Amino acid sequence: MMVMAPLERPTRFNELKRGLEGITQRVLTQTLRRLERNGMIQRRVLPTSPVGVEYSLTPLGESLRKQFGLLYDWTVEHSGEIQNCQRAHDTRIDA
C-alpha cells in the first residue's frame, strides 16, 4: 500500500517505479491492479505513442492520504530498526 504515498498527482508507471526503491515491475503491477480493484486508485491510458498509463488516487484513496502519510513517515523513521530486527530474525532462522 506504500505505492499510494507518492501519488500526490497523476503519475506514470515508470515514475512510480523510480520513486519506490527496490520494488520490481511485477510487484508494482500487481499492487496497482489490487489498489485499482479496491477503488483506491484509477488507471488512465494516455493517447501517446507508445501508449502510456498514469495512476491517480480516487476520492476513496484520497480519504486515506493522511493515514498513509503517517504510516509512510513512521516506516522511514524506523527503517534502520526494522532492518536490524529482520537481520536478527534471519540469523536465528538460519542458525
Coordinates of N, CA and C in Angstrom, one line a residue, residues 8-88:
E8 N 0.7 12.0 -5.3 CA 0.2 13.3 -5.0 C -0.5 14.0 -6.2
R9 N -0.2 13.4 -7.4 CA -0.7 13.9 -8.6 C -0.8 12.7 -9.6
P10 N -1.5 12.8 -10.7 CA -1.4 11.7 -11.7 C 0.1 11.4 -12.0
T11 N 0.4 10.1 -11.9 CA 1.8 9.7 -12.0 C 1.9 8.5 -13.0
R12 N 2.9 8.5 -13.9 CA 3.1 7.4 -14.8 C 3.8 6.3 -14.1
F13 N 3.6 5.1 -14.7 CA 4.1 3.8 -14.1 C 5.6 3.9 -13.8
N14 N 6.4 4.3 -14.8 CA 7.9 4.3 -14.6 C 8.3 5.4 -13.6
E15 N 7.6 6.5 -13.5 CA 7.9 7.4 -12.4 C 7.6 6.9 -11.0
L16 N 6.5 6.2 -10.9 CA 6.2 5.5 -9.7 C 7.3 4.5 -9.3
K17 N 7.7 3.7 -10.3 CA 8.7 2.6 -10.0 C 10.0 3.3 -9.6
R18 N 10.4 4.4 -10.2 CA 11.7 5.0 -9.8 C 11.6 5.6 -8.4
G19 N 10.4 6.0 -8.0 CA 10.2 6.6 -6.7 C 10.1 5.5 -5.5
L20 N 10.0 4.3 -5.9 CA 9.8 3.2 -4.9 C 11.0 2.3 -5.0
E21 N 12.0 2.6 -4.3 CA 13.3 1.9 -4.4 C 13.1 0.4 -4.0
G22 N 13.6 -0.5 -4.9 CA 13.6 -1.9 -4.6 C 12.4 -2.7 -5.0
I23 N 11.4 -2.0 -5.5 CA 10.2 -2.7 -6.0 C 10.4 -3.2 -7.4
T24 N 10.0 -4.4 -7.7 CA 10.1 -5.0 -9.0 C 8.9 -4.5 -9.9
Q25 N 9.1 -4.6 -11.2 CA 8.0 -4.2 -12.1 C 6.7 -5.1 -11.8
R26 N 7.0 -6.4 -11.6 CA 5.9 -7.3 -11.4 C 5.1 -7.0 -10.1
V27 N 5.8 -6.8 -9.0 CA 5.2 -6.5 -7.7 C 4.4 -5.1 -7.8
L28 N 5.0 -4.1 -8.5 CA 4.3 -2.9 -8.6 C 3.0 -3.0 -9.5
T29 N 3.1 -3.8 -10.5 CA 1.9 -4.0 -11.4 C 0.8 -4.7 -10.6
Q30 N 1.2 -5.8 -9.8 CA 0.2 -6.5 -9.0 C -0.4 -5.6 -8.0
T31 N 0.4 -4.8 -7.4 CA -0.1 -3.9 -6.3 C -1.0 -2.8 -6.9
L32 N -0.7 -2.2 -8.0 CA -1.5 -1.3 -8.7 C -2.8 -1.9 -9.1
R33 N -2.8 -3.1 -9.6 CA -4.1 -3.7 -10.0 C -5.0 -4.0 -8.8
R34 N -4.4 -4.4 -7.7 CA -5.1 -4.6 -6.4 C -5.7 -3.3 -5.9
L35 N -4.9 -2.2 -5.9 CA -5.4 -0.9 -5.5 C -6.5 -0.4 -6.4
E36 N -6.4 -0.7 -7.7 CA -7.5 -0.2 -8.6 C -8.7 -1.0 -8.4
R37 N -8.6 -2.3 -8.2 CA -9.8 -3.2 -7.9 C -10.5 -2.8 -6.6
N38 N -9.7 -2.3 -5.6 CA -10.3 -1.9 -4.4 C -10.8 -0.5 -4.4
G39 N -10.7 0.2 -5.5 CA -11.2 1.5 -5.6 C -10.3 2.7 -5.1
M40 N -9.1 2.3 -4.8 CA -8.2 3.3 -4.2 C -7.5 4.2 -5.3
I41 N -7.2 3.6 -6.4 CA -6.6 4.4 -7.5 C -7.3 4.2 -8.8
Q42 N -7.1 5.1 -9.7 CA -7.7 4.9 -11.1 C -6.5 4.9 -12.1
R43 N -6.7 4.1 -13.1 CA -5.7 3.9 -14.1 C -6.3 4.6 -15.4
R44 N -5.4 5.4 -16.0 CA -5.9 6.1 -17.3 C -4.8 5.8 -18.3
V45 N -5.3 5.3 -19.5 CA -4.4 5.1 -20.6 C -4.3 6.4 -21.4
L46 N -3.1 6.8 -21.6 CA -2.8 8.0 -22.3 C -2.7 7.8 -23.8
P47 N -3.2 8.7 -24.6 CA -3.2 8.6 -26.1 C -1.8 9.0 -26.6
T48 N -0.8 8.3 -26.2 CA 0.6 8.7 -26.7 C 1.2 7.5 -27.4
S49 N 2.3 7.8 -28.1 CA 3.0 6.7 -28.8 C 4.4 6.6 -28.3
P50 N 4.8 5.5 -27.6 CA 4.0 4.4 -27.2 C 2.9 4.7 -26.2
V51 N 1.9 3.9 -26.1 CA 0.9 4.1 -25.1 C 1.4 4.2 -23.7
G52 N 1.0 5.3 -23.0 CA 1.4 5.4 -21.6 C 0.2 5.2 -20.7
V53 N 0.5 5.0 -19.4 CA -0.5 4.8 -18.4 C -0.1 5.7 -17.2
E54 N -1.1 6.3 -16.6 CA -0.9 7.1 -15.4 C -1.9 6.6 -14.4
Y55 N -1.5 6.8 -13.1 CA -2.3 6.4 -12.0 C -2.6 7.6 -11.1
S56 N -3.8 7.7 -10.5 CA -4.1 8.8 -9.6 C -5.0 8.2 -8.5
L57 N -5.0 8.9 -7.4 CA -5.9 8.5 -6.3 C -7.4 8.8 -6.7
T58 N -8.3 7.9 -6.3 CA -9.7 8.2 -6.4 C -10.1 9.0 -5.1
P59 N -11.3 9.5 -5.0 CA -11.7 10.1 -3.8 C -11.6 9.2 -2.6
L60 N -11.9 7.9 -2.7 CA -11.7 6.9 -1.7 C -10.3 6.8 -1.2
G61 N -9.4 6.7 -2.2 CA -7.9 6.7 -1.9 C -7.5 8.0 -1.3
E62 N -8.0 9.1 -1.8 CA -7.6 10.4 -1.2 C -8.0 10.5 0.3
S63 N -9.1 9.8 0.6 CA -9.5 9.9 2.0 C -8.6 9.2 3.0
L64 N -7.7 8.4 2.4 CA -6.7 7.7 3.3 C -5.3 8.4 3.2
R65 N -5.2 9.4 2.4 CA -3.8 10.1 2.3 C -3.2 10.4 3.6
K66 N -3.9 11.0 4.5 CA -3.2 11.4 5.8 C -2.7 10.2 6.5
Q67 N -3.6 9.2 6.6 CA -3.2 8.0 7.4 C -2.0 7.3 6.7
F68 N -2.0 7.2 5.4 CA -0.9 6.5 4.7 C 0.4 7.4 4.8
G69 N 0.2 8.7 4.8 CA 1.4 9.6 5.0 C 2.0 9.3 6.4
L70 N 1.2 9.2 7.4 CA 1.7 8.9 8.7 C 2.4 7.6 8.8
L71 N 1.8 6.6 8.2 CA 2.5 5.2 8.2 C 3.8 5.3 7.4
Y72 N 3.8 6.0 6.3 CA 5.0 6.1 5.5 C 6.1 6.8 6.3
D73 N 5.7 7.9 6.9 CA 6.7 8.6 7.7 C 7.3 7.8 8.8
W74 N 6.4 7.0 9.5 CA 6.8 6.1 10.6 C 7.8 5.1 10.0
T75 N 7.5 4.5 8.9 CA 8.3 3.5 8.3 C 9.7 4.0 7.9
V76 N 9.7 5.2 7.4 CA 11.0 5.8 7.0 C 11.8 6.1 8.3
E77 N 11.2 6.6 9.3 CA 11.8 6.9 10.6 C 12.4 5.7 11.3
H78 N 11.7 4.6 11.2 CA 12.1 3.4 11.9 C 12.8 2.3 11.0
S79 N 13.1 2.7 9.7 CA 13.6 1.7 8.8 C 14.9 1.0 9.3
G80 N 15.8 1.7 9.9 CA 17.0 1.1 10.4 C 16.7 0.1 11.5
E81 N 15.8 0.4 12.4 CA 15.5 -0.5 13.5 C 14.8 -1.8 12.9
I82 N 13.9 -1.5 11.9 CA 13.2 -2.6 11.3 C 14.2 -3.6 10.6
Q83 N 15.2 -3.0 9.9 CA 16.2 -3.8 9.2 C 17.1 -4.6 10.2
N84 N 17.4 -4.0 11.3 CA 18.1 -4.7 12.4 C 17.3 -5.9 12.9
C85 N 16.0 -5.7 13.1 CA 15.2 -6.8 13.6 C 15.1 -7.9 12.5
Q86 N 15.0 -7.5 11.2 CA 15.0 -8.5 10.2 C 16.3 -9.3 10.2
R87 N 17.4 -8.6 10.3 CA 18.7 -9.4 10.3 C 18.8 -10.3 11.5
A88 N 18.4 -9.8 12.7 CA 18.4 -10.7 13.9 C 17.5 -11.9 13.7

